[in-house]
Each structure stands twice: as structure tokens, then as C-alpha cells.
Coordinates of N, CA, C and O in Angstrom, one line a residue:
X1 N -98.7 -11.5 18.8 CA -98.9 -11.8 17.4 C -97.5 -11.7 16.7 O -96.7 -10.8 17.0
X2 N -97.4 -12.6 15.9 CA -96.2 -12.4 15.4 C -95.7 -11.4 13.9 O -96.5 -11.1 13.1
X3 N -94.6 -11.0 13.9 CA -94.4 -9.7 13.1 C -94.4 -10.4 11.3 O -93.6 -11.2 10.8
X4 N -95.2 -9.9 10.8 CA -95.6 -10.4 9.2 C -94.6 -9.2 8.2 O -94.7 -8.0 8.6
X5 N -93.6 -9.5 6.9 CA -92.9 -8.6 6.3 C -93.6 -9.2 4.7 O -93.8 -10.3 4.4
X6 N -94.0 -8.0 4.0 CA -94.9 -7.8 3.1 C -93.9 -6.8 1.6 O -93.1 -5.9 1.9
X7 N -94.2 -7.2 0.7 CA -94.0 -5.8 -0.2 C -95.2 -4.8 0.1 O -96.3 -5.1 0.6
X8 N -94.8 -3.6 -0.1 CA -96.1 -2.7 0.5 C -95.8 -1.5 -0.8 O -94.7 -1.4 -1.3
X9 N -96.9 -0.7 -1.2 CA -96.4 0.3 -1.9 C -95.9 1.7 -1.1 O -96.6 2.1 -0.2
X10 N -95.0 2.3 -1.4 CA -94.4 3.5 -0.4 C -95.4 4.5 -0.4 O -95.1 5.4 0.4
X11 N -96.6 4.8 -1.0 CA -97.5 5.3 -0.6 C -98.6 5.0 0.0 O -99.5 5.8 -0.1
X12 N -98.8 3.7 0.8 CA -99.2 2.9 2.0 C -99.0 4.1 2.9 O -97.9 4.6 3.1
X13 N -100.2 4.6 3.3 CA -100.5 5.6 4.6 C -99.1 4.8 5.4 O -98.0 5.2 5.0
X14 N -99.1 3.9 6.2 CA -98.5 3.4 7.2 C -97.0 3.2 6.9 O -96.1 3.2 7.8
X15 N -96.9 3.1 5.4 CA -95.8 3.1 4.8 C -94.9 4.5 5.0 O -93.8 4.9 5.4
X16 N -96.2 5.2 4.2 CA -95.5 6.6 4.2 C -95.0 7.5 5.1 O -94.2 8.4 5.1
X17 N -96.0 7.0 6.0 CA -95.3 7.7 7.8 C -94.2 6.8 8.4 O -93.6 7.4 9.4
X18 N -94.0 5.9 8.1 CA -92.1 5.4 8.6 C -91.4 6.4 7.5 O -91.0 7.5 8.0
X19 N -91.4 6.1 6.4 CA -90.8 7.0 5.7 C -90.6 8.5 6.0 O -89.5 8.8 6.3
X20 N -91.7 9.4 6.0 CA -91.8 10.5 6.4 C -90.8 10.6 7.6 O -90.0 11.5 7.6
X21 N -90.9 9.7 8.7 CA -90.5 9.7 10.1 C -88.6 9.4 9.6 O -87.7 10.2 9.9
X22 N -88.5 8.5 9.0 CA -86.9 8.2 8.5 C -86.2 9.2 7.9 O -85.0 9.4 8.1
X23 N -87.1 9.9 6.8 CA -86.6 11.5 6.0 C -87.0 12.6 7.3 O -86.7 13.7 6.9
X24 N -87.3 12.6 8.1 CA -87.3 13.8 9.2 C -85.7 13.6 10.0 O -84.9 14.5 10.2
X25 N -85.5 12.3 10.4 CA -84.5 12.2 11.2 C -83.1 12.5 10.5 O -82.3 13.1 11.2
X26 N -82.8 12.1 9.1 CA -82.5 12.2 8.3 C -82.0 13.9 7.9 O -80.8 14.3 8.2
X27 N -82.8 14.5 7.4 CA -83.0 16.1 7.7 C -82.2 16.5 9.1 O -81.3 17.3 9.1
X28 N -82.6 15.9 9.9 CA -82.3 16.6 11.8 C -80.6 16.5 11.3 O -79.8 17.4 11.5
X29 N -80.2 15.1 10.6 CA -79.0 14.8 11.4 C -77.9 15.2 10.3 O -76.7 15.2 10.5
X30 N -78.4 15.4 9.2 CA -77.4 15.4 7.8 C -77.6 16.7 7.3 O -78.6 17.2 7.7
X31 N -76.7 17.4 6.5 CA -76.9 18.6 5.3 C -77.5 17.8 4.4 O -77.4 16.6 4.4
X32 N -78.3 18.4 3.5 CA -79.0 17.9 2.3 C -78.2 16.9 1.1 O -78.5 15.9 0.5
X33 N -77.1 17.9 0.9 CA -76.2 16.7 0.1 C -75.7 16.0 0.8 O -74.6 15.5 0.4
X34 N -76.0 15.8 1.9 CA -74.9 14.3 2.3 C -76.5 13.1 3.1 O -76.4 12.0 3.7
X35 N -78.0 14.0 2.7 CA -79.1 13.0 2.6 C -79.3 12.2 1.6 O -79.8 12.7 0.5
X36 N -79.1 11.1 1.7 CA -79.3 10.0 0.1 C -80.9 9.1 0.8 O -81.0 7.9 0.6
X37 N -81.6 9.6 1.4 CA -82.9 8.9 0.8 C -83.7 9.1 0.0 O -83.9 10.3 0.0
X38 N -84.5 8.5 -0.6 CA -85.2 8.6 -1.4 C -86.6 8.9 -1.5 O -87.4 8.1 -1.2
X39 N -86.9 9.8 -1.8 CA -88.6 9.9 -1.4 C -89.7 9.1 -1.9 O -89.3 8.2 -2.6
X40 N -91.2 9.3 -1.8 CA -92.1 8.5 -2.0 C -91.9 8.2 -3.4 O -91.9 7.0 -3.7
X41 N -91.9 8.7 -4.2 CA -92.7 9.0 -5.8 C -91.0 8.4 -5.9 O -91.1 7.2 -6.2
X42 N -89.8 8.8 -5.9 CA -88.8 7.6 -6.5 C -88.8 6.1 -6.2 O -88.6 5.2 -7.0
X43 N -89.1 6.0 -4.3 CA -89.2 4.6 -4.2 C -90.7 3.8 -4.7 O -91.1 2.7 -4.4
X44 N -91.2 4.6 -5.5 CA -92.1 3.9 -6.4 C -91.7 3.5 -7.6 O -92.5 3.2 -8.6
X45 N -90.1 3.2 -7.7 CA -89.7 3.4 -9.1 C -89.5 1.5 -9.5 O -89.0 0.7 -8.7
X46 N -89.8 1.2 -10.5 CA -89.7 -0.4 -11.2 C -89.1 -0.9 -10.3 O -89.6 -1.6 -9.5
X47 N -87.8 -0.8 -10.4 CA -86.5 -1.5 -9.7 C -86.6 -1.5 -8.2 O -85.7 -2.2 -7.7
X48 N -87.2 -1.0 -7.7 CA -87.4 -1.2 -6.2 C -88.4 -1.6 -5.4 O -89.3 -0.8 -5.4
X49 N -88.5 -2.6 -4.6 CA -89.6 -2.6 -3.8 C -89.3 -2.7 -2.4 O -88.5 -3.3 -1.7
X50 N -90.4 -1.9 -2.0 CA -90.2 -2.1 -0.8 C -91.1 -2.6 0.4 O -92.2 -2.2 0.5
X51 N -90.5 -3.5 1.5 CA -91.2 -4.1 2.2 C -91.5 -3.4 3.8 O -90.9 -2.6 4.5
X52 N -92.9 -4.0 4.1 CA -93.0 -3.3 5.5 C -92.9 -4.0 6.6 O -93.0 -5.2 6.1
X53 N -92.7 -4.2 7.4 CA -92.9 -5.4 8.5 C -93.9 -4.6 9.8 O -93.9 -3.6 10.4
X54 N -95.0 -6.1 9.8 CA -96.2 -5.0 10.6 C -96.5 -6.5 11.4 O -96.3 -7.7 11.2
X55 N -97.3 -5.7 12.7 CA -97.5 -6.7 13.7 C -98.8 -6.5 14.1 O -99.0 -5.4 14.6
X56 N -100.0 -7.4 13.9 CA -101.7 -7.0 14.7 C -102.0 -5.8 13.7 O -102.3 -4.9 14.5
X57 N -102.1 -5.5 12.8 CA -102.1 -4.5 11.5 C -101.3 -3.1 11.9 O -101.8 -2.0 11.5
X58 N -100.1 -3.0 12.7 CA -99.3 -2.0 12.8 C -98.6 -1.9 11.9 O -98.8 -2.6 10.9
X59 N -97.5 -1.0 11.7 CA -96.7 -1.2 10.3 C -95.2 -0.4 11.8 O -95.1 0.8 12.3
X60 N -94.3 -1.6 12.0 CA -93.1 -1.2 13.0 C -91.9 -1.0 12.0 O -91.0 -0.8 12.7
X61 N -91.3 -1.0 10.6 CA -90.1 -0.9 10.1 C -90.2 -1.1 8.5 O -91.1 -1.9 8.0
X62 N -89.3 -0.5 7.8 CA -89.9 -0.8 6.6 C -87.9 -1.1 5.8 O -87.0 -0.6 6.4
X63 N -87.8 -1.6 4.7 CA -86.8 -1.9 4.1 C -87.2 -2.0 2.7 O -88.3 -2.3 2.2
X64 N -85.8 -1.6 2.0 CA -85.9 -1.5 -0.1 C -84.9 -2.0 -0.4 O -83.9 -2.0 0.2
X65 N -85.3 -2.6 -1.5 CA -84.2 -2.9 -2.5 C -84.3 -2.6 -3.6 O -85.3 -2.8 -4.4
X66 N -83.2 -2.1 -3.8 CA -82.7 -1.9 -5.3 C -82.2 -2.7 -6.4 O -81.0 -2.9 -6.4
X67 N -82.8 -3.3 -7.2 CA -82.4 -4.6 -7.5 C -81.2 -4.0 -8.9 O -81.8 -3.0 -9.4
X68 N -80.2 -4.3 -9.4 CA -79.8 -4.2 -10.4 C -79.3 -5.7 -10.9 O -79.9 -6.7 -10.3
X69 N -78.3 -6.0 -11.9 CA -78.1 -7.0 -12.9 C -77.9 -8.4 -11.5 O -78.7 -9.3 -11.2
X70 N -76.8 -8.1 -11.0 CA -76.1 -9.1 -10.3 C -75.8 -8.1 -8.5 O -75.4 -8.6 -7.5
X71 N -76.0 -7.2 -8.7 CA -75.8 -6.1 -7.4 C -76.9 -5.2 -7.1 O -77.2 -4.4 -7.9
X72 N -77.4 -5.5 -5.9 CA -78.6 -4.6 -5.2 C -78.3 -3.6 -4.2 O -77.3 -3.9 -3.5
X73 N -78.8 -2.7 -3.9 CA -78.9 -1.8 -2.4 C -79.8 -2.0 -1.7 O -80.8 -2.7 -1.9
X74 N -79.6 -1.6 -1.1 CA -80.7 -1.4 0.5 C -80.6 -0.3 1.1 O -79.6 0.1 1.6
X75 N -82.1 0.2 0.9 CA -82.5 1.5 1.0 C -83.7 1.6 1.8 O -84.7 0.9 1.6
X76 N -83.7 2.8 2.8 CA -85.0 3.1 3.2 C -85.2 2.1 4.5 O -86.4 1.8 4.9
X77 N -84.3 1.7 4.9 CA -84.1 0.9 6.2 C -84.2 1.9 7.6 O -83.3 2.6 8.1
X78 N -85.7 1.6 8.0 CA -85.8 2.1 9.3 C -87.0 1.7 9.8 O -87.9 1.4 9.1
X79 N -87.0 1.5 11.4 CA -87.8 0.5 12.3 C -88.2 1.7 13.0 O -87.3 2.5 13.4
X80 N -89.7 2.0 13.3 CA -90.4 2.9 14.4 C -89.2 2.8 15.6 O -88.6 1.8 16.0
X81 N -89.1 4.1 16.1 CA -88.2 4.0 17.9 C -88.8 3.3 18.9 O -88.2 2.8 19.8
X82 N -90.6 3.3 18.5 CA -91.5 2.8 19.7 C -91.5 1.1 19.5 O -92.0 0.3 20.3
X83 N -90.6 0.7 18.2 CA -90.3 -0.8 18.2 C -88.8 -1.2 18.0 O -88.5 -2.3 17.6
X84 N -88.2 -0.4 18.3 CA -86.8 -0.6 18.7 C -86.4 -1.7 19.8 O -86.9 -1.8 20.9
X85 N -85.5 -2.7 19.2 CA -84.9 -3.5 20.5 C -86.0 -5.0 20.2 O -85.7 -6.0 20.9
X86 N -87.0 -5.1 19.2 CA -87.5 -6.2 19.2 C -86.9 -7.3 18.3 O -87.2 -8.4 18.5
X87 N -86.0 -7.0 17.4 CA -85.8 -7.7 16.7 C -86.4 -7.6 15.0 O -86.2 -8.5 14.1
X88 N -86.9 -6.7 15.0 CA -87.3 -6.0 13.6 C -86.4 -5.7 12.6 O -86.6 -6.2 11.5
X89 N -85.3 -5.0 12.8 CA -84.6 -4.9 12.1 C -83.8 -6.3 11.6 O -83.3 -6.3 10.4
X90 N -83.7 -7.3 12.3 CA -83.0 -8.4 12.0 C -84.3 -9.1 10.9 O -84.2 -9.7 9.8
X91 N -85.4 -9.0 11.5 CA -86.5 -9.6 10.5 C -86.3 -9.4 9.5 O -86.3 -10.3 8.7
X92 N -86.2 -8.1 9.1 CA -86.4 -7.1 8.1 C -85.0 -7.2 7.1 O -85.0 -7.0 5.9
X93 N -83.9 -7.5 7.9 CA -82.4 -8.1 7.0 C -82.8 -9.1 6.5 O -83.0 -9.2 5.3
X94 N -83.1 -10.0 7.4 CA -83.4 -11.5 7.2 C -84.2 -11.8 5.7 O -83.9 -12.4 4.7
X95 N -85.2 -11.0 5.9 CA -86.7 -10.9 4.6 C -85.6 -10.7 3.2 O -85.5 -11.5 2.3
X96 N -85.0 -9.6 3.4 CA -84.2 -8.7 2.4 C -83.1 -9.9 1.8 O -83.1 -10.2 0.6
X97 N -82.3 -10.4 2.9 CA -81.6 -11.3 2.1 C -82.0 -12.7 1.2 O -81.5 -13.1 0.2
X98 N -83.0 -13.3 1.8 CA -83.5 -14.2 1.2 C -84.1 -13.5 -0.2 O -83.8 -13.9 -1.3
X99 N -84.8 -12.5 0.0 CA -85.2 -12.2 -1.6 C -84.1 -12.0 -2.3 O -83.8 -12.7 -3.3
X100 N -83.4 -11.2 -1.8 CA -82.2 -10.8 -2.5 C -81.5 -12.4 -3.3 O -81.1 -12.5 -4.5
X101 N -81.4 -13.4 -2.4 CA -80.7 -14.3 -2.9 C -81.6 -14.9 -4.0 O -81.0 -15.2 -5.0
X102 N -83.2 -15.0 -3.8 CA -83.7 -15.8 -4.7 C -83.7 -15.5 -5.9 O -83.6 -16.3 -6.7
X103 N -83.8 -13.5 -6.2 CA -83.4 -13.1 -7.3 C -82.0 -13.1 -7.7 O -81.7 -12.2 -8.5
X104 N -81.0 -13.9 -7.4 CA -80.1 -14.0 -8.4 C -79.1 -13.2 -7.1 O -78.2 -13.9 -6.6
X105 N -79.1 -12.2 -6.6 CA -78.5 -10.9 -6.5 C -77.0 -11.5 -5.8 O -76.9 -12.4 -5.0
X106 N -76.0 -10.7 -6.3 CA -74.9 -11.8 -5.7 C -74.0 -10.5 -4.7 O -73.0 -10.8 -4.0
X107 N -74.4 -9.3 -4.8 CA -73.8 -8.3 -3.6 C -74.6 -7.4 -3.6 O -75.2 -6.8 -4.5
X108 N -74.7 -7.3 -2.0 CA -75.9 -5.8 -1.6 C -74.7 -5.1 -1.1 O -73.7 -5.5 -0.7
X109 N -75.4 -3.7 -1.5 CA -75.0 -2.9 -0.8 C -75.3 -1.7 -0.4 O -76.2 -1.4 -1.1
X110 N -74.9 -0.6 0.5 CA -75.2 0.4 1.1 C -74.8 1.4 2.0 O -73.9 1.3 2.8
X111 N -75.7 2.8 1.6 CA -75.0 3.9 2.4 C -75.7 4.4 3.1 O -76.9 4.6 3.0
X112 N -74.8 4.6 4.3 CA -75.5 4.7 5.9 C -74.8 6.0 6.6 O -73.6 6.1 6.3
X113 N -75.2 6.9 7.3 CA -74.8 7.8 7.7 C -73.9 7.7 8.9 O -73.9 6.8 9.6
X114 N -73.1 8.6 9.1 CA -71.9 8.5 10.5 C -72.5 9.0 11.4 O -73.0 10.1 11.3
X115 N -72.5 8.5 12.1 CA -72.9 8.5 13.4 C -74.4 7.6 14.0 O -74.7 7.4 15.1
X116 N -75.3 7.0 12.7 CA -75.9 5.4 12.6 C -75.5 4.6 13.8 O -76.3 3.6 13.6
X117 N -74.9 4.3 14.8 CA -74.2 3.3 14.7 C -74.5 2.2 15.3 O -73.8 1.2 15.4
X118 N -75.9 2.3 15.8 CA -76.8 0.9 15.8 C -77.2 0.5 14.7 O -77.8 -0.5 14.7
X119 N -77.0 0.9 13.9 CA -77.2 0.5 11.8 C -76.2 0.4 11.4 O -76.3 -0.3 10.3
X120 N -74.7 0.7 11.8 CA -73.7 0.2 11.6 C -73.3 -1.0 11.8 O -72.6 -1.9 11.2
X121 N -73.8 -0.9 13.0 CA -73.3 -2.7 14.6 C -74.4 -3.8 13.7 O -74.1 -4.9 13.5
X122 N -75.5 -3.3 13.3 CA -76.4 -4.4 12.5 C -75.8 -5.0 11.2 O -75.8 -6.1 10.9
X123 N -75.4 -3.7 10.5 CA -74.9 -3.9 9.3 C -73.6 -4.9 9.4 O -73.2 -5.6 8.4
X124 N -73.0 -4.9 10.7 CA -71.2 -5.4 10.6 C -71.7 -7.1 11.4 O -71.2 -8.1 11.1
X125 N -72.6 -6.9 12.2 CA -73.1 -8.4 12.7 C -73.6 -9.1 11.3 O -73.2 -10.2 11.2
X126 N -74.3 -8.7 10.4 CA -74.9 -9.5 9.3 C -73.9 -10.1 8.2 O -74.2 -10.7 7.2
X127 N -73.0 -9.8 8.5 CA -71.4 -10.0 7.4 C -71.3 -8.9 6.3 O -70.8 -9.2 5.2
X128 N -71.8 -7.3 6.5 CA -71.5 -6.1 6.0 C -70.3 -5.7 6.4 O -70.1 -5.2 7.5
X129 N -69.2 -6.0 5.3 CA -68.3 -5.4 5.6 C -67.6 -3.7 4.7 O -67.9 -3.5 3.6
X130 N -67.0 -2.9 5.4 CA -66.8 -1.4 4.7 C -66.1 -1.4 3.2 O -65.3 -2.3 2.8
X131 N -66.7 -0.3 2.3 CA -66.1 -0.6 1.2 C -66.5 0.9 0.8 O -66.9 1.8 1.5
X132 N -66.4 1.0 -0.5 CA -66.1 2.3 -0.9 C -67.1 3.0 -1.4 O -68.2 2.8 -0.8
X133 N -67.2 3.9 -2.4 CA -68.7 4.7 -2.6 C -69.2 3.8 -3.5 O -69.1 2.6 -3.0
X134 N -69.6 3.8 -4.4 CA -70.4 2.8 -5.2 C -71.4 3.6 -6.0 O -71.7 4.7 -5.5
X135 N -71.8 3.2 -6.8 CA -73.0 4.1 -7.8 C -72.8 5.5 -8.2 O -71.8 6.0 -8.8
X136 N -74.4 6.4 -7.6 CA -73.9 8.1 -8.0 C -73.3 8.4 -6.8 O -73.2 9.6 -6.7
X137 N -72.7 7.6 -5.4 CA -72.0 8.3 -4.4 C -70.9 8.8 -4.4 O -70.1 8.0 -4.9
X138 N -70.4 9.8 -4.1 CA -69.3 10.4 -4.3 C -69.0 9.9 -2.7 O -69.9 9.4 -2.1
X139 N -67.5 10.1 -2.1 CA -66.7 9.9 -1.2 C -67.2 11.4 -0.3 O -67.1 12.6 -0.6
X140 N -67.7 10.6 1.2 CA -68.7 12.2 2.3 C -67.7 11.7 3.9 O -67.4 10.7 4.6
X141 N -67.6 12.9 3.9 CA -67.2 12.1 5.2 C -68.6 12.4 6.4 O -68.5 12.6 7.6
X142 N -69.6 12.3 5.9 CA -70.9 12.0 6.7 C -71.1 10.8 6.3 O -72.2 10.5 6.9
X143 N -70.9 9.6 5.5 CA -71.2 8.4 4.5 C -70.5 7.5 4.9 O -69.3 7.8 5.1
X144 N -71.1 5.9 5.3 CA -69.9 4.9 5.8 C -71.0 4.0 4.2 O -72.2 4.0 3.9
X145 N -70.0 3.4 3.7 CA -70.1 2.1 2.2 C -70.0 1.0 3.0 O -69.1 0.9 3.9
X146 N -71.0 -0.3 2.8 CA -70.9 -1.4 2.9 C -71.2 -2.1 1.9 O -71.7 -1.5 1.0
X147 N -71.1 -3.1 1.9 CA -71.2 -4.6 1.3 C -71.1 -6.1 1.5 O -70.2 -6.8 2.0
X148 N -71.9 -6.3 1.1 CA -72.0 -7.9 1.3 C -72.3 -9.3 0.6 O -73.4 -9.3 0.3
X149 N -71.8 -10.0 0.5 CA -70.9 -11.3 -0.5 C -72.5 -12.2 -0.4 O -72.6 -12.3 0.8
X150 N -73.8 -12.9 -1.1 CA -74.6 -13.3 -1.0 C -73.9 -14.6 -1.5 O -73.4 -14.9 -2.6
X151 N -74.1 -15.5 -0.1 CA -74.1 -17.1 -0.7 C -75.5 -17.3 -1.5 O -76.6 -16.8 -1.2
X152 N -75.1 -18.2 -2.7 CA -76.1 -18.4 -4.0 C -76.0 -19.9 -2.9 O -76.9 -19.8 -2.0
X153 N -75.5 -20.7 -2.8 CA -75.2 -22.1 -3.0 C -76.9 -22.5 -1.5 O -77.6 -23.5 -1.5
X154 N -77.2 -21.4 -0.5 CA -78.6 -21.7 -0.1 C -79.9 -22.8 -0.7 O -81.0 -22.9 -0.2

């Protein structure tokens, strides 16, 4: 069956256990100030939504966006381990950028932790290139900044 990507609310049982599962790893691997995800009840917030990508009514990876004026983030990007290697995560860019483009959005961007670096290698294959802190981020040396240039002309 093929893998379906949905807006979902982050309080989606199925939702909320990727998430839960993304903030545990998260926890394991970072000090608290150098964790920038966001929990359930913020990514419920206007400006964001976020999508699940599920297969046969599974729920394998979930991704957000942050929409602002002309510049979005991407937040809350993480694919179950037991669906690792299928190609989810590219679904799940793929979903992200087309929205992103239809609303206008003309740069994404995002912070990703050091030592990620199969989230790095995805991020630098999709034309994410390194850039600096951005928003409320301060400069971490646990923190890699990307961004990326959205062709409108699609």
C-alpha cells in the first residue's frame, strides 16, 4: 500500500507517539537548552501544521511547518526507526516543499542537532545549505542552521 501524507492534529494518538518517540530521543541525546522541539500543545499553535505520513492506517513519520510572512521552518521531522530506509523521509520533504511553495513561502529553514547526520545528509541532498542561527536561536555548538532558496517559478 502506498504511503499517504495528511495534515494531522499533534494530538492524533498516532501523532503523538512519533512525537513523544522524537522528544525521548531528543532528551537521550541533548542538554535541555540545546532541545528546540516543541511539544504537543505548542505544535498546536495557528502557524503550524503538521503532517503525518501513514501507510495501511499506520502513522511511519511526521513533519511541521512553521509558516511566517515569506520564511518558514521545519520542525518536528522524524520517521519511526521501524520505517527507516523506505523513503519516508523524502516523502515527507517532498509533501513539505510543495506546500511550502504553494503558500508563497520563499525560504525554509532549520535546526538540527550535531551529530543527526542522516538528517544532515537529507537536509544537504534536498539543496539545504548551512547558515546561521535564525529566529529565538542563539549560536550552540550542539545546533547545525540550514536553509533553503524555494523556486516560486514551479
Amino acid at each position: 500500500m502506498a504511503v499517504t501524507i495528511k495534515p494531522a492534529s499533534p494530538r492524533d494518538p498516532q501523532a503523538e507517539a512519533l512525537l513523544l518517540k522524537s522528544h525521548a530521543l531528543m532528551r537521550s541525546l541533548y542538554a535541555p537548552e540545546d532541545s528546540h522541539f516543541l511539544d504537543v500543545d505548542a505544535l498546536c499553535a495557528p502557524d503550524i501544521t503538521l503532517f503525518l505520513a501513514a501507510e495501511d492506517g499506520q502513522a511511519l513519520g511526521c513533519i511541521a511547518l512553521r509558516t511566517g510572512e515569506r520564511c518558514a521552518e521545519v520542525k518536528s521531522f522524524f520517521v519511526d526507526p521501524a520505517a527507516r530506509g523506505r523513503g519516508i523521509g523524502q516523502a515527507l520533504l517532498d509533501h513539505l516543499f510543495a506546500v511550502a511553495c504553494a503558500g508563497g513561502v520563499q525560504v525554509l529553514r532549520l535546526e538540527t542537532g550535531v551529530g543527526l547526520d542522516a538528517a544532515a545528509r537529507l537536509y544537504r541532498a534536498n539543496g539545504f545549505v548551512p547558515s546561521g542561527p535564525f529566529g529565538q536561536y542563539a549560536a550552540s555548538a550542539a545546533s547545525l542552521f540550514f536553509e533553503k532558496s524555494l523556486d516560486q517559478s514551479r
